[in-house]
Coordinates of C-alpha atoms (C1' of nucleotides) in Angstrom, one line a residue:
Chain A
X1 CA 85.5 113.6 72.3
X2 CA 89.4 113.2 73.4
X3 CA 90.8 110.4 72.8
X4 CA 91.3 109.4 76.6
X5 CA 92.3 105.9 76.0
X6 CA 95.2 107.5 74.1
X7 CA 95.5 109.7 77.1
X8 CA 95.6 106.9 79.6
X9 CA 98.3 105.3 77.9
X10 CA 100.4 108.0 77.8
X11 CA 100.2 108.8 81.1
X12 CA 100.9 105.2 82.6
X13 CA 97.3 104.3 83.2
X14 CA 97.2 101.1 81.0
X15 CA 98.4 97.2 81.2
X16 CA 96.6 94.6 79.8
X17 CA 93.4 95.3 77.4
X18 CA 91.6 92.6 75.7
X19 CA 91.2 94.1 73.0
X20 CA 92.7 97.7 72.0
X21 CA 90.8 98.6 69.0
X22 CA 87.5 97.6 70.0
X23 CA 87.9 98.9 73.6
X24 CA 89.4 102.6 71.5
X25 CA 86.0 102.2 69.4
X26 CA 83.7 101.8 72.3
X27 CA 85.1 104.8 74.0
X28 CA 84.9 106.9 70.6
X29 CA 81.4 106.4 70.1
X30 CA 80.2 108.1 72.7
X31 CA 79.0 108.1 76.1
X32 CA 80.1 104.7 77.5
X33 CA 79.7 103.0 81.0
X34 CA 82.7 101.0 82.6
X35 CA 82.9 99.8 86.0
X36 CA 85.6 99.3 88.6
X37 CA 85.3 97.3 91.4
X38 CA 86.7 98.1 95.0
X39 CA 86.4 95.5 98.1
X40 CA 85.0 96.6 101.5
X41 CA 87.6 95.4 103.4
X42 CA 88.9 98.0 105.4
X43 CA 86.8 101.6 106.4
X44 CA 89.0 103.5 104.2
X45 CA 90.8 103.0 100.6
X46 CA 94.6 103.8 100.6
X47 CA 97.0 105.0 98.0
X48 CA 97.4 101.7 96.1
X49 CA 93.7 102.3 94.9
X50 CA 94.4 105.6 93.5
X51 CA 95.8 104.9 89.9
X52 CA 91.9 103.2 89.3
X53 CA 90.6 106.3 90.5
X54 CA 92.4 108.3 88.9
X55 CA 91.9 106.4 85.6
X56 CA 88.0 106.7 86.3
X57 CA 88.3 110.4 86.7
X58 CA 90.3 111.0 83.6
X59 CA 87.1 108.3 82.0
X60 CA 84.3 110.4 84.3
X61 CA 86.3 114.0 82.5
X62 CA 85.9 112.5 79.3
X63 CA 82.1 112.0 79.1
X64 CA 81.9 108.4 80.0
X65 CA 79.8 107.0 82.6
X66 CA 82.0 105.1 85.9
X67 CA 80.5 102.9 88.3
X68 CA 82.2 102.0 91.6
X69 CA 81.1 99.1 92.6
X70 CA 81.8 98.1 96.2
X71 CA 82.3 94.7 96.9
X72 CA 79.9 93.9 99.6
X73 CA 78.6 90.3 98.5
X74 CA 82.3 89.7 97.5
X75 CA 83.9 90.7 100.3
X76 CA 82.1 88.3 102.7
X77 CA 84.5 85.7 100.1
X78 CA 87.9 87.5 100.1
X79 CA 89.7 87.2 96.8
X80 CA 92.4 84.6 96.7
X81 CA 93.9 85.9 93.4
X82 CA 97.8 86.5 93.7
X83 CA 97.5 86.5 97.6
X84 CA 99.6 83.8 99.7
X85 CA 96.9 83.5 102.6
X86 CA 93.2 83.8 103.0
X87 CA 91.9 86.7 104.8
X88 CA 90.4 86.4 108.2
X89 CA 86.5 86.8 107.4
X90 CA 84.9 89.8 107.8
X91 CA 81.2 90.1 109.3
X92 CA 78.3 91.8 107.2
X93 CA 78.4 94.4 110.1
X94 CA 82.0 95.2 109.2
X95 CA 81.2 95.6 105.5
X96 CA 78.7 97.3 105.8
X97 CA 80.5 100.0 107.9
X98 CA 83.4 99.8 105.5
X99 CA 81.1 100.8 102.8
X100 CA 80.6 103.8 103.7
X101 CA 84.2 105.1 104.1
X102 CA 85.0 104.2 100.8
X103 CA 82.1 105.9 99.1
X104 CA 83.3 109.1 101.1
X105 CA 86.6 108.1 99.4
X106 CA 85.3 107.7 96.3
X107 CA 83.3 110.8 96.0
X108 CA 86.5 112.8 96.6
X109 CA 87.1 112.2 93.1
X110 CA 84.1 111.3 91.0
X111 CA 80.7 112.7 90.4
X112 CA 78.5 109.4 91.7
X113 CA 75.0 110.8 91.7
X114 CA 73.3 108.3 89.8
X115 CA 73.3 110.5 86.9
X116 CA 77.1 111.0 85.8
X117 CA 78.3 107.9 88.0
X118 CA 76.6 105.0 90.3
X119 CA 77.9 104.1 93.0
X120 CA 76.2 99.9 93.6
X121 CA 76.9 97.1 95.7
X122 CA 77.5 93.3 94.3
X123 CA 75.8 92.6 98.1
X124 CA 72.5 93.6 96.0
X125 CA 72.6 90.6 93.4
X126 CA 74.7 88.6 94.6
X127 CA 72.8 87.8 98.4
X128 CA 69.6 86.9 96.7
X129 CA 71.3 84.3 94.5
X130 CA 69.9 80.4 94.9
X131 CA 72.6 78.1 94.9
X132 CA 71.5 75.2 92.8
X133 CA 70.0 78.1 90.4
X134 CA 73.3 79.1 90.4
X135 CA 75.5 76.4 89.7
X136 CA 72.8 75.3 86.7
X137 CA 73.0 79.1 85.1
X138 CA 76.2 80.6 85.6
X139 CA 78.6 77.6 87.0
X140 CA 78.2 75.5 83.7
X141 CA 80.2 78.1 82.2
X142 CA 83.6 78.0 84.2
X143 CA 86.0 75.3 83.8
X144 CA 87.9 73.7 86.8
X145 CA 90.7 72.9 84.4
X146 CA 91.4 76.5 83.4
X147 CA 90.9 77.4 86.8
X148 CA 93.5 75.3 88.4
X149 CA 95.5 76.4 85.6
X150 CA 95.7 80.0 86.2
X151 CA 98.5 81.9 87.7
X152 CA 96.7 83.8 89.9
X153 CA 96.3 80.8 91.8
X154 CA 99.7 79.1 91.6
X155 CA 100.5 79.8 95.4
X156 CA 97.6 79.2 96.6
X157 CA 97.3 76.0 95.5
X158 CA 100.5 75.0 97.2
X159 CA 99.6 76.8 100.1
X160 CA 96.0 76.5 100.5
X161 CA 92.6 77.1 98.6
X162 CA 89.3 77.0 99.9
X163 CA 86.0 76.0 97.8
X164 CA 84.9 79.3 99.5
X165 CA 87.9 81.3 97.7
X166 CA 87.9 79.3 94.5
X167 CA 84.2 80.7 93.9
X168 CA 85.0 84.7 94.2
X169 CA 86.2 84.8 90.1
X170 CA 82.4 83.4 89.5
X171 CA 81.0 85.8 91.4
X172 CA 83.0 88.9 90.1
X173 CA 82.4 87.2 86.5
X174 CA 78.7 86.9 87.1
X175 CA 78.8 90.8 89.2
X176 CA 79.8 92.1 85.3
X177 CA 77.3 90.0 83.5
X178 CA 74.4 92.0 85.3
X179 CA 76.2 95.2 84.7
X180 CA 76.3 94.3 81.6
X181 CA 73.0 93.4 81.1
X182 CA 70.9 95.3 83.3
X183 CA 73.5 98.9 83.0
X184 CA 74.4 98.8 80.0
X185 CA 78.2 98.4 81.2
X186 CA 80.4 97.4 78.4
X187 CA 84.2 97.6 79.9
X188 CA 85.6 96.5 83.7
X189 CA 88.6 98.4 84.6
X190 CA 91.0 97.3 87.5
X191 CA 94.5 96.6 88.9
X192 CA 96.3 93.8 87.1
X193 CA 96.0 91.3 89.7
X194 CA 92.2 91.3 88.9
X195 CA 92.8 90.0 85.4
X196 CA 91.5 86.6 85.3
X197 CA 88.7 87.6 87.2
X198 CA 88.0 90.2 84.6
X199 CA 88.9 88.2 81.6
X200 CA 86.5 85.6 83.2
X201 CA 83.6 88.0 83.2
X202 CA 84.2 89.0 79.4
X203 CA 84.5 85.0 78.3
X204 CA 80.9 84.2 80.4
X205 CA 79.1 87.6 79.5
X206 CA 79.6 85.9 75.5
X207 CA 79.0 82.5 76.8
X208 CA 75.2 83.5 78.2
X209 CA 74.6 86.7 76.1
X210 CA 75.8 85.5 72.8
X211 CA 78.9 85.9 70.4
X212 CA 77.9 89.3 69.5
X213 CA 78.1 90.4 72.6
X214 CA 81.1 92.9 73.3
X215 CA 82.9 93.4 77.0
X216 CA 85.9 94.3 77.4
X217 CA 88.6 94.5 79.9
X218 CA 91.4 96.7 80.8
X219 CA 93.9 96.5 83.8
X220 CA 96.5 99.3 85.5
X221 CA 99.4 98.4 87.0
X222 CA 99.7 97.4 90.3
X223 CA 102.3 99.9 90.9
X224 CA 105.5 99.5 93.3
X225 CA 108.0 102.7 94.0
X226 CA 111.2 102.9 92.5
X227 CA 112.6 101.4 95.8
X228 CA 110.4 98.1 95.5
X229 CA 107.4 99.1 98.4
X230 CA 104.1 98.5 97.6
X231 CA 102.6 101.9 96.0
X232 CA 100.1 103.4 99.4
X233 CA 102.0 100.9 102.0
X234 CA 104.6 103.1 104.6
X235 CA 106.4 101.2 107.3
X236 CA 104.0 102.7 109.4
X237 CA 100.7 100.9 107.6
X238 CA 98.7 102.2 104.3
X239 CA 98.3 105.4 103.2
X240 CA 94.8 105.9 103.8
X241 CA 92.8 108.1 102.4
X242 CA 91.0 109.4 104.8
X243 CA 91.6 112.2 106.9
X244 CA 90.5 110.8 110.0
X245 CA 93.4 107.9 109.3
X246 CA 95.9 109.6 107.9
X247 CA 95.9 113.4 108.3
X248 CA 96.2 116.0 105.0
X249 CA 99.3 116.9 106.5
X250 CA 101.0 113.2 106.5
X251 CA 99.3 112.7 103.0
X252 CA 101.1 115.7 101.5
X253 CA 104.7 114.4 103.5
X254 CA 104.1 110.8 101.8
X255 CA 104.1 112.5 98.3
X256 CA 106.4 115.2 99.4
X257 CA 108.7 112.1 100.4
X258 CA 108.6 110.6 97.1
X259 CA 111.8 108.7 95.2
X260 CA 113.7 111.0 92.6
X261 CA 112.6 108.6 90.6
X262 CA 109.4 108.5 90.8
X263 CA 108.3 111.9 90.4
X264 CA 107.9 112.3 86.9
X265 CA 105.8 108.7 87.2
X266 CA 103.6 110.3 90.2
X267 CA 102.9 113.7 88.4
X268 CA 101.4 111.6 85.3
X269 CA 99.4 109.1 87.6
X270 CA 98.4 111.3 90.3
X271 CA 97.6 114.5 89.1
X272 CA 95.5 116.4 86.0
X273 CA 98.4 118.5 85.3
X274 CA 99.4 118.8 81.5
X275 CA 102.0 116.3 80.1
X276 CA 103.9 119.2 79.3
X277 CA 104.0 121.0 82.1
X278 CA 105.4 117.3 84.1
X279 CA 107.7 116.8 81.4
X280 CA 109.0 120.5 82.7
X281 CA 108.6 119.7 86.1
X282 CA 110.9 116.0 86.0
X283 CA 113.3 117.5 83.8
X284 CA 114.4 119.5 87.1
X285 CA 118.3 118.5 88.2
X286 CA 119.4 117.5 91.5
X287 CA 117.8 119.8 94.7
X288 CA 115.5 121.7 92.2
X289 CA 113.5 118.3 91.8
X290 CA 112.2 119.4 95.4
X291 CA 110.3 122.0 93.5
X292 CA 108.8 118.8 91.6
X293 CA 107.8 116.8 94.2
X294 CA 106.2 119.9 95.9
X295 CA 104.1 120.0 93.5
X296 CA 103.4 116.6 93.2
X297 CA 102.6 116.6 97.0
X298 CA 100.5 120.1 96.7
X299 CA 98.2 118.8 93.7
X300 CA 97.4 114.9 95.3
X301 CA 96.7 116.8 98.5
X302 CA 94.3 118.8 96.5
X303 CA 92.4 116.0 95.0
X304 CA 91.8 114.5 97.4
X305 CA 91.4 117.0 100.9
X306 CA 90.7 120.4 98.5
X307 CA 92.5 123.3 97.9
X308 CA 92.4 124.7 102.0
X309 CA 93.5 121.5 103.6
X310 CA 96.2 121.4 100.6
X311 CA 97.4 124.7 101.8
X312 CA 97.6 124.2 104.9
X313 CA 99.8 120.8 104.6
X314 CA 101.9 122.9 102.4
X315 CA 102.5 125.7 105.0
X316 CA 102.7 123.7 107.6
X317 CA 105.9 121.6 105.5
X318 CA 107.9 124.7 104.7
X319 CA 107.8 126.4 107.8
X320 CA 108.9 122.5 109.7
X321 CA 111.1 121.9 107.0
X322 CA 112.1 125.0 105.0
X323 CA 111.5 127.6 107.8
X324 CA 109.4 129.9 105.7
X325 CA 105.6 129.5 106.2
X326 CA 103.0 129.0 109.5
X327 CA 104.4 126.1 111.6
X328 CA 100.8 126.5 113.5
X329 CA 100.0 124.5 110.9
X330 CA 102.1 121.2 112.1
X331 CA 100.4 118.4 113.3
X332 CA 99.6 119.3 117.1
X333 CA 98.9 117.8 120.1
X334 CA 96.6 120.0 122.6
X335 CA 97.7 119.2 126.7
X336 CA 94.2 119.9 128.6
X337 CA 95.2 122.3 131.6
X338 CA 95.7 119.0 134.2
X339 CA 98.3 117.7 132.3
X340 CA 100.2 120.8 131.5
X341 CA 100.2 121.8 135.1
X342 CA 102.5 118.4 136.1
X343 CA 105.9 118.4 135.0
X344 CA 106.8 115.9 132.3
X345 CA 110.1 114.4 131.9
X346 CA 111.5 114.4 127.9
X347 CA 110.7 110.4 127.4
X348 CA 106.7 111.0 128.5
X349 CA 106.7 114.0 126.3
X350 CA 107.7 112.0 123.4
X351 CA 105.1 109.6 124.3
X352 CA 102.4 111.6 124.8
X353 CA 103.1 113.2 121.5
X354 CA 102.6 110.2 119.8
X355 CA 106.4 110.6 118.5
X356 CA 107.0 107.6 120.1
X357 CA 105.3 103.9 121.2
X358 CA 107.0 103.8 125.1
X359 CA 109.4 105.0 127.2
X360 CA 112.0 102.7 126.3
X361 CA 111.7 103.4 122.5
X362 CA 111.6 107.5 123.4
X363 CA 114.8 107.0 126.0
X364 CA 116.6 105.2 122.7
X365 CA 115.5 108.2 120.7
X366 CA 117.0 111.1 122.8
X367 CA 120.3 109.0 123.5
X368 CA 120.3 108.1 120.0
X369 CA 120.4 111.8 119.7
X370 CA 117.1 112.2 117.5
X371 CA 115.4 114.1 119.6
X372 CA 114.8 117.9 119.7
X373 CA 112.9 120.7 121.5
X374 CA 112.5 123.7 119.3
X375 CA 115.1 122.7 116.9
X376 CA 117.7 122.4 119.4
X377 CA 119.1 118.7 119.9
X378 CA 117.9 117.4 123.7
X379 CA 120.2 113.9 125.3
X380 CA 118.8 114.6 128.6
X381 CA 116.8 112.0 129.7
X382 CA 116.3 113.9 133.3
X383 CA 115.4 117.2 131.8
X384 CA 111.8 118.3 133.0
X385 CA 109.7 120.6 130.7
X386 CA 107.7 122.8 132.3
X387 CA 104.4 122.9 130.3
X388 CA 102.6 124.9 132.4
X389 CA 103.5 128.7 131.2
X390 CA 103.1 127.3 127.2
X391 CA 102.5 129.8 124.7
X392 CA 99.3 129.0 123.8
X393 CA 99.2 130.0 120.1
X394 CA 103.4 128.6 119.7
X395 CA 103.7 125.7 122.6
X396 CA 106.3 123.9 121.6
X397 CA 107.8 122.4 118.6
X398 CA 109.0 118.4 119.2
X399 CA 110.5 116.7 116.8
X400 CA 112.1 113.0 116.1
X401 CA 114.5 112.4 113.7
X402 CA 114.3 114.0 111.0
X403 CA 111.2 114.0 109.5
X404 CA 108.4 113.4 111.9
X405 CA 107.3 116.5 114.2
X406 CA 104.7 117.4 116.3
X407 CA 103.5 121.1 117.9
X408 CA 102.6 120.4 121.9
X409 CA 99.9 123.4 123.0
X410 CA 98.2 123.3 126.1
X411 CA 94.4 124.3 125.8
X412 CA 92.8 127.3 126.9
X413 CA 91.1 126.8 130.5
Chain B
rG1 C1' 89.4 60.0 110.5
rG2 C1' 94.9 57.9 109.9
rG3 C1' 100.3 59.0 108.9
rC4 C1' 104.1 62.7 108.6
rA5 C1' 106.2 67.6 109.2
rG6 C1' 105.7 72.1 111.5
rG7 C1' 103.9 76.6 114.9
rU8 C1' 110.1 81.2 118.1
rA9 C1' 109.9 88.7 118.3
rC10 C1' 107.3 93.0 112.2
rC11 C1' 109.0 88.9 108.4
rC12 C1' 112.4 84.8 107.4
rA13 C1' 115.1 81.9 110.6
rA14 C1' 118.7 79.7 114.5
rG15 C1' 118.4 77.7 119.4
rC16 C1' 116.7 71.8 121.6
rG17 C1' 117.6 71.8 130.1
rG18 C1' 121.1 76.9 132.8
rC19 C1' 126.0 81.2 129.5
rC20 C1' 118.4 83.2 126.3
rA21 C1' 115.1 89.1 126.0
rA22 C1' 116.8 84.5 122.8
rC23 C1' 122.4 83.7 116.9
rG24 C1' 121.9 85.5 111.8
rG25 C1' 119.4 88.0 107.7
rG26 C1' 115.6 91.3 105.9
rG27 C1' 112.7 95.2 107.4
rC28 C1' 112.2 99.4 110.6
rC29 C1' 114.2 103.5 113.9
rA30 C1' 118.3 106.9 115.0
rG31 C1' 123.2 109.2 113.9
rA32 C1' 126.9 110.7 110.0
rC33 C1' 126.8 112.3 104.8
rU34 C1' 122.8 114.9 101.9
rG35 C1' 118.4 117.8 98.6
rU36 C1' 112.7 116.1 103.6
rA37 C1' 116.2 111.8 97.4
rA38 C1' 119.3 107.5 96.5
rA39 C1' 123.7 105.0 97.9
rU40 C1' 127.2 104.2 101.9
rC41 C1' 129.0 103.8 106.9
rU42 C1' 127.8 103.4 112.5
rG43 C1' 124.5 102.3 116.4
rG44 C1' 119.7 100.5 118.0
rU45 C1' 115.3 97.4 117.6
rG46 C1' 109.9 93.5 124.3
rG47 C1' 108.5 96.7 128.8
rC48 C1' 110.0 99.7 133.2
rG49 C1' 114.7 101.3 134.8
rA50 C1' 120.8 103.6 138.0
rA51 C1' 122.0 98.4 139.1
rG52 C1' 118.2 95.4 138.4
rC53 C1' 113.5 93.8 137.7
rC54 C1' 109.0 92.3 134.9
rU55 C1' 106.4 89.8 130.7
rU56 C1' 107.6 86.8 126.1
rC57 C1' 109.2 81.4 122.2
rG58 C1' 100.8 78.4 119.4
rG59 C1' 97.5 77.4 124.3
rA60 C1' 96.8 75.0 129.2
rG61 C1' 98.8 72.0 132.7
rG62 C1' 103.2 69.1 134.6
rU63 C1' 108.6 67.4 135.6
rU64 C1' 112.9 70.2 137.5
rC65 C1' 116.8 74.1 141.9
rG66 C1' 116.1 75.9 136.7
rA67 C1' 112.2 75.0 130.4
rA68 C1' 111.8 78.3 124.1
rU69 C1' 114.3 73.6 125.0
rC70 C1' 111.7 67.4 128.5
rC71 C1' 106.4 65.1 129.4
rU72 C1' 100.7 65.3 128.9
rC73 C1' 96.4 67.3 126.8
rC74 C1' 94.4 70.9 123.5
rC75 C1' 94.4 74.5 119.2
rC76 C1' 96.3 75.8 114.4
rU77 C1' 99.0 75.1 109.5
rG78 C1' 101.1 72.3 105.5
rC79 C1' 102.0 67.5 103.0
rC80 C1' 100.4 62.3 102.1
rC81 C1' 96.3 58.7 102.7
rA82 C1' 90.7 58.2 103.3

RNA sequence: GGGCAGGUACCCAAGCGGCCAACGGGGCCAGACUGUAAAUCUGGUGGCGAAGCCUUCGGAGGUUCGAAUCCUCCCCUGCCCA
């Protein structure tokens, strides 16, 4: 068996362990199951939850057994830890909907069939629970000193704690003691911000199971660009990772889009490609880094949408941007025959593209000069397009600024 | 429950009766320069528009020719006290 903890490091994966050796042994023995845990707050992951994925993959490739555990008892708490405000509740309803995005996120990556991976929710334990049972069995355990100590909580405790809040570490402590004990799960894996919480479920899995109990805890860090953004945040909103939220074609342009500098970073983290053949690919000077990034953008778009879709976004961003490939592959925007058949003007085009949020914003674009019909810069706010004789297979290629495009067809009576 | 301080556009933050669609900064958008990078510079950043009009300053009422600005009630947040 590889030594994938080594591998993780290497490639960027690793932050805090509790314990190095001991985590290095349990992995080296064989077969071992580790758990990562993922809240149900929105319908779809996004980008900033793909260096735990990717970490369980690399775990999943390496023989050992991954749980994803979805965070639907959890989630009705919301977890203060390094956050500056609560979250608005969510509704069981909500989470329950949720849940099922992010399996189909999850499953993009990882074998969870029950066999090589389990997908479980903390919902399952965690509803049943009695509270005074509870507090006498698991609560004894935590300290309100150390608690209040901890710098997770720092802010909030200027700004604002609730009891509701200050209970989620307890619950994701007590979510890995029943792993533990009732899968066999030996390590929790997560982004750093999830420390205590792990840390907490190591301390009470030896406070109930006894000292010669072993759990471990390993963290990945909560990654920013080289710019300072928050990894999977745009200006627009998150990168999500699904397709119905953020098309294969966008996906590929976020990666496509990445920094210079964090290319070689992304290649380790984001893709299975051999350390070698990165090191080759970020040693690339100047324009040739474009080479780099395209294959950063090619391979994540891969993972996660398969080879066609990956294609296709790839196509579709050389013909837009490179003029060589099929531009039919460009995001589009089909006109049924009614529409096509009035005139627009250029600001209602732009809007009913989706290339812009109103009229007023679309009128700034075009005298701003940002806007262009087929390549060809339009500052005529007056000028009509006549959509009704569109080529139905080309229509007509819009585009504002300079990266964001979209293909106007009309659809076939 | 009591006392105090607050709630202004995406965020921070001025404004405290007309000159306010609201100073400034950040962010974001566009242009120039580039390599679909970074940095820099310029312009823009509620909506509809030709002028102009319409809707905004926690919410609802009120005073006034005129309110983000004054008054009343309510909601929310933080701090201190219970």
């Amino acid at each position: 068996m590889a030594d994938v903890l080594e591998t993780l490091k290497r490639r960027g994966f690793l932050q805090q362990m509790t314990d190095e050796a001991s985590l290095s042994e349990i992995l080296a023995s064989g077969p071992t199951t580790f758990y990562v845990g993922f809240d149900a707050t929105a319908p779809s992951l996004h980008a900033g939850s793909l260096v735990p994925i990717m970490a369980m993959a690399h775990l999943q490739r390496a023989g050992h057994r991954p749980i994803a555990l979805l965070g639907t008892g959890t989630t009705l708490i919301g977890d203060p830890s390094g956050k500056t405000e609560s979250r608005p509740l969510l509704s069981r309803e909500e989470i329950a909907r949720n849940k099922e995005g992010i399996r189909a996120n999850l499953e993009n990556f990882l074998a969870l069939d029950g066999e090589k991976g389990l997908l479980l929710e903390n919902g399952t334990w965690l509803e049943p629970l009695k509270y005074l049972d509870f507090l006498r069995e698991i609560g004894r355990h935590f300290s309100v000193n150390r608690m209040l100590a901890a710098e997770t909580y720092k802010i909030r405790l200027e700004t604002g704690l609730s009891f509701l809040e200050f209970n989620y570490q307890v619950l994701q402590a007590y979510d890995f003691l029943v792993l533990y004990r009732d899968y066999g799960c030996r390590i929790q894996a997560g982004g750093d911000d999830q420390w205590g919480n792990m840390v907490a479920g190591t301390d009470l899995i030896r406070r109930v199971m006894g000292p010669g109990a072993k759990a471990e805890a390993m963290t990945f860090p909560l990654l920013t660009t080289a710019s300072g953004a928050k990894m999977g945040k745009t200006e627009k909103g998150a990168v999500w990772l699904s397709a119905e939220r953020f098309s294969p074609y966008d996906y590929y342009q976020f990666w496509i889009n990445a920094d210079d500098r964090d290319v070689r970073r992304f290649l380790l983290l984001f893709t299975f490609l051999p350390e070698e053949e990165v090191e080759a690919l970020a040693a690339l000077q100047g324009a040739e880094i474009r080479k780099a990034k395209e294959t950063l953008a090619f391979e994540a778009t891969r993972l996660l949408h398969g080879d066609e879709e990956a294609q296709k976004a790839r196509e579709a961003s050389r013909a837009l941007f490179g003029g060589a490939g099929d531009a039919s592959r460009a995001p589009t925007c089909i006109l049924s025959p009614g529409e096509a058949d009035q005139e627009m003007d250029l600001p209602a085009l732009f809007v009913r593209a989706g290339l812009c949020k109103s009229r007023s914003e679309a009128r700034r674009l075009i005298l701003q000069g940002g806007a262009y019909l087929d390549g060809e810069r339009v500052k005529d706010l007056e000028k009509k397009v006549d959509l009704s004789r569109l080529d139905p297979e080309k229509g007509i290629l819009l585009r504002a600024g300079k990266k964001k495009y979209c293909r106007v067809i009309r659809a076939p009576e």
